[in-house]
XYZ file of N, CA and C in Angstrom:
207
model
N 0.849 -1.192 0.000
C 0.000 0.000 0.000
C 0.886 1.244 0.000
N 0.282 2.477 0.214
C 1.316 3.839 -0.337
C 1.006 3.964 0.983
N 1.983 5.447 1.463
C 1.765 5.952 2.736
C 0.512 6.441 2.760
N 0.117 7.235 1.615
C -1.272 8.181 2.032
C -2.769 6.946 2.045
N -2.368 5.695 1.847
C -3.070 4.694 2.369
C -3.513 4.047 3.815
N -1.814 3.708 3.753
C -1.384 3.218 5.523
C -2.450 5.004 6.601
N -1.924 6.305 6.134
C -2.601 7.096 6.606
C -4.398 7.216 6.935
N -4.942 6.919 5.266
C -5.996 6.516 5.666
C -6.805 5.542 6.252
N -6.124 4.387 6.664
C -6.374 3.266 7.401
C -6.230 3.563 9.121
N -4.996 4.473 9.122
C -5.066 5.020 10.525
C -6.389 5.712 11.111
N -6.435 6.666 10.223
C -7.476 7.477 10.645
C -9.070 6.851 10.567
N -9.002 6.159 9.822
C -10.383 5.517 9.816
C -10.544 4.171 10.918
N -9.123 4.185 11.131
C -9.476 2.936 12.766
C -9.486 3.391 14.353
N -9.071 5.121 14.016
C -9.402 5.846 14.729
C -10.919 6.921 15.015
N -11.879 6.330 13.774
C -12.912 6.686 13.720
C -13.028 8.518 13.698
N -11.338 8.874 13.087
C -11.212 10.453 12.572
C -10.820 10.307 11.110
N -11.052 11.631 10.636
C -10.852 12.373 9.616
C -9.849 13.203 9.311
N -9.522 13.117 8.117
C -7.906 14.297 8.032
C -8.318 15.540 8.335
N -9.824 16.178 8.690
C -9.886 17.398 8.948
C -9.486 17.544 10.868
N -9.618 16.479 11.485
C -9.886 16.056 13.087
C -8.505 16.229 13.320
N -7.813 16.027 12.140
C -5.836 15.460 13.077
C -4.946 16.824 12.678
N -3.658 16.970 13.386
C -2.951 17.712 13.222
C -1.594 17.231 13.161
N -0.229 17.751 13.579
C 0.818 17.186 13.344
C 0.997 15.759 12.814
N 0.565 15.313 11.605
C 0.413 13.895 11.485
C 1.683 14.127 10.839
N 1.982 12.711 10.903
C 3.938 12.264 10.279
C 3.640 10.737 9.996
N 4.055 10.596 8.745
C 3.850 9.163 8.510
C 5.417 8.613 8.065
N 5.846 7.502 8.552
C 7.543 7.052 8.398
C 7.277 5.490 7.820
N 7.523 4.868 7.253
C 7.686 3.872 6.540
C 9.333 2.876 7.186
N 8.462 1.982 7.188
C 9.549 0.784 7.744
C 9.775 -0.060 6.868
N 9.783 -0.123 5.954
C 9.548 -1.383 4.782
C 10.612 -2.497 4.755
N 12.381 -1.851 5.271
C 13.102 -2.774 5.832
C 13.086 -4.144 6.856
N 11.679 -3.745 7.747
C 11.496 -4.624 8.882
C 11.091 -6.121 8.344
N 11.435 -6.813 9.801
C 10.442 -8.256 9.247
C 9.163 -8.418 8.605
N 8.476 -7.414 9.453
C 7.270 -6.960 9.120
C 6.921 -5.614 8.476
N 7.258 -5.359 7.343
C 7.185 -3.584 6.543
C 5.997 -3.319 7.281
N 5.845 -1.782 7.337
C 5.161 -1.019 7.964
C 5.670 0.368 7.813
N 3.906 0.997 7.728
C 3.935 2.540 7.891
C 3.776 2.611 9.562
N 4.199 3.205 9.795
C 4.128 4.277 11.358
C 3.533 5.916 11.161
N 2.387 5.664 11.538
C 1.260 7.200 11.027
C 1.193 7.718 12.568
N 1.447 9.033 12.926
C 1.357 9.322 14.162
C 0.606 10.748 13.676
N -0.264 11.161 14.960
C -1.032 12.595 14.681
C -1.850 12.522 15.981
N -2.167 14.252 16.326
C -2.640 14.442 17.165
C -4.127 14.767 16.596
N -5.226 15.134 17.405
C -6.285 15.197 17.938
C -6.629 16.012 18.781
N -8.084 16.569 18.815
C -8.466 17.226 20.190
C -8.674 16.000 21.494
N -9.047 14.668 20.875
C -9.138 13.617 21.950
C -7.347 13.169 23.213
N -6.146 13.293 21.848
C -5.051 12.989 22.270
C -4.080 12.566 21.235
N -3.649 12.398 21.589
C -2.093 11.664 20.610
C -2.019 10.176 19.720
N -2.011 10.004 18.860
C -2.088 8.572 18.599
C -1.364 7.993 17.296
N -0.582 6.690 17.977
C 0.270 6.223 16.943
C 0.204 4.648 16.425
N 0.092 5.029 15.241
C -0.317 3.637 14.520
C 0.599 2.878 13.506
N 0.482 1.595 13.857
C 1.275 0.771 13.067
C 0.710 0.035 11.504
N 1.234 0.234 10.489
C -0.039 -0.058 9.406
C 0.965 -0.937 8.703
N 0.542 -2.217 8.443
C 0.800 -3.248 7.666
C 1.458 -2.976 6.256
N 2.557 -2.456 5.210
C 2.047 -2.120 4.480
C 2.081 -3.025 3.273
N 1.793 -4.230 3.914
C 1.187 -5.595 2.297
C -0.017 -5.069 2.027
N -0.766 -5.255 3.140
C -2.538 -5.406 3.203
C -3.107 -4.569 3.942
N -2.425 -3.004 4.366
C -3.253 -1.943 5.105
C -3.687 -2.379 6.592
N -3.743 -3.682 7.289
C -3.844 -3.866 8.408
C -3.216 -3.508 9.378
N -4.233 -3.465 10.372
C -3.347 -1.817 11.169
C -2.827 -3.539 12.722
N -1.370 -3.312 12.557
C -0.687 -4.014 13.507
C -0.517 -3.602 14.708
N -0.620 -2.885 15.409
C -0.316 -1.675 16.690
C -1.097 -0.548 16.666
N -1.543 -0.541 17.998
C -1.586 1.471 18.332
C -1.339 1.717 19.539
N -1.352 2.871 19.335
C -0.785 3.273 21.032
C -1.608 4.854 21.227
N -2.617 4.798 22.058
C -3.362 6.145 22.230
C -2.658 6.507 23.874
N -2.555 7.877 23.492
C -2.585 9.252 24.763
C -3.511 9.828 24.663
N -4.554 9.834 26.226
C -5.458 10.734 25.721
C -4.761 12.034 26.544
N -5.374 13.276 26.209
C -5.627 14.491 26.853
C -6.184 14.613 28.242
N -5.706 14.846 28.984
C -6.540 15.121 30.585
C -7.262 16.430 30.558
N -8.319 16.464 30.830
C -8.871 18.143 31.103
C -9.477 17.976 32.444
């Protein structure tokens, strides 16, 4: 898959939209055992970083921070 894929797989397993996120950074691992995009971006909810498959877009990892108010 392309990054702006792995991206949209993030955001849609985060049940946001590219209008919802901000600092997003997407890094590509494709060297690993397992290739992978790494899509990270913030939110008004919190921080969140995702691991995206990139054979088949399946999202392998996440890791949410939320925001305290």
């Amino acid at each position: 898959i392309t990054a702006a894929q792995a991206r949209d797989a993030a955001l849609a397993a985060a049940g946001l939209s590219l209008n919802d996120v901000w600092d997003l950074d997407i890094s590509d691992e494709l060297d690993e055992r397992t290739p992978h995009y790494e899509v990270e971006f913030k939110c008004a909810n919190g921080e969140y970083e995702y691991y995206i498959n990139a054979q088949d877009g399946s999202v392998i990892n996440y890791r949410q921070e939320s925001y305290h108010r």
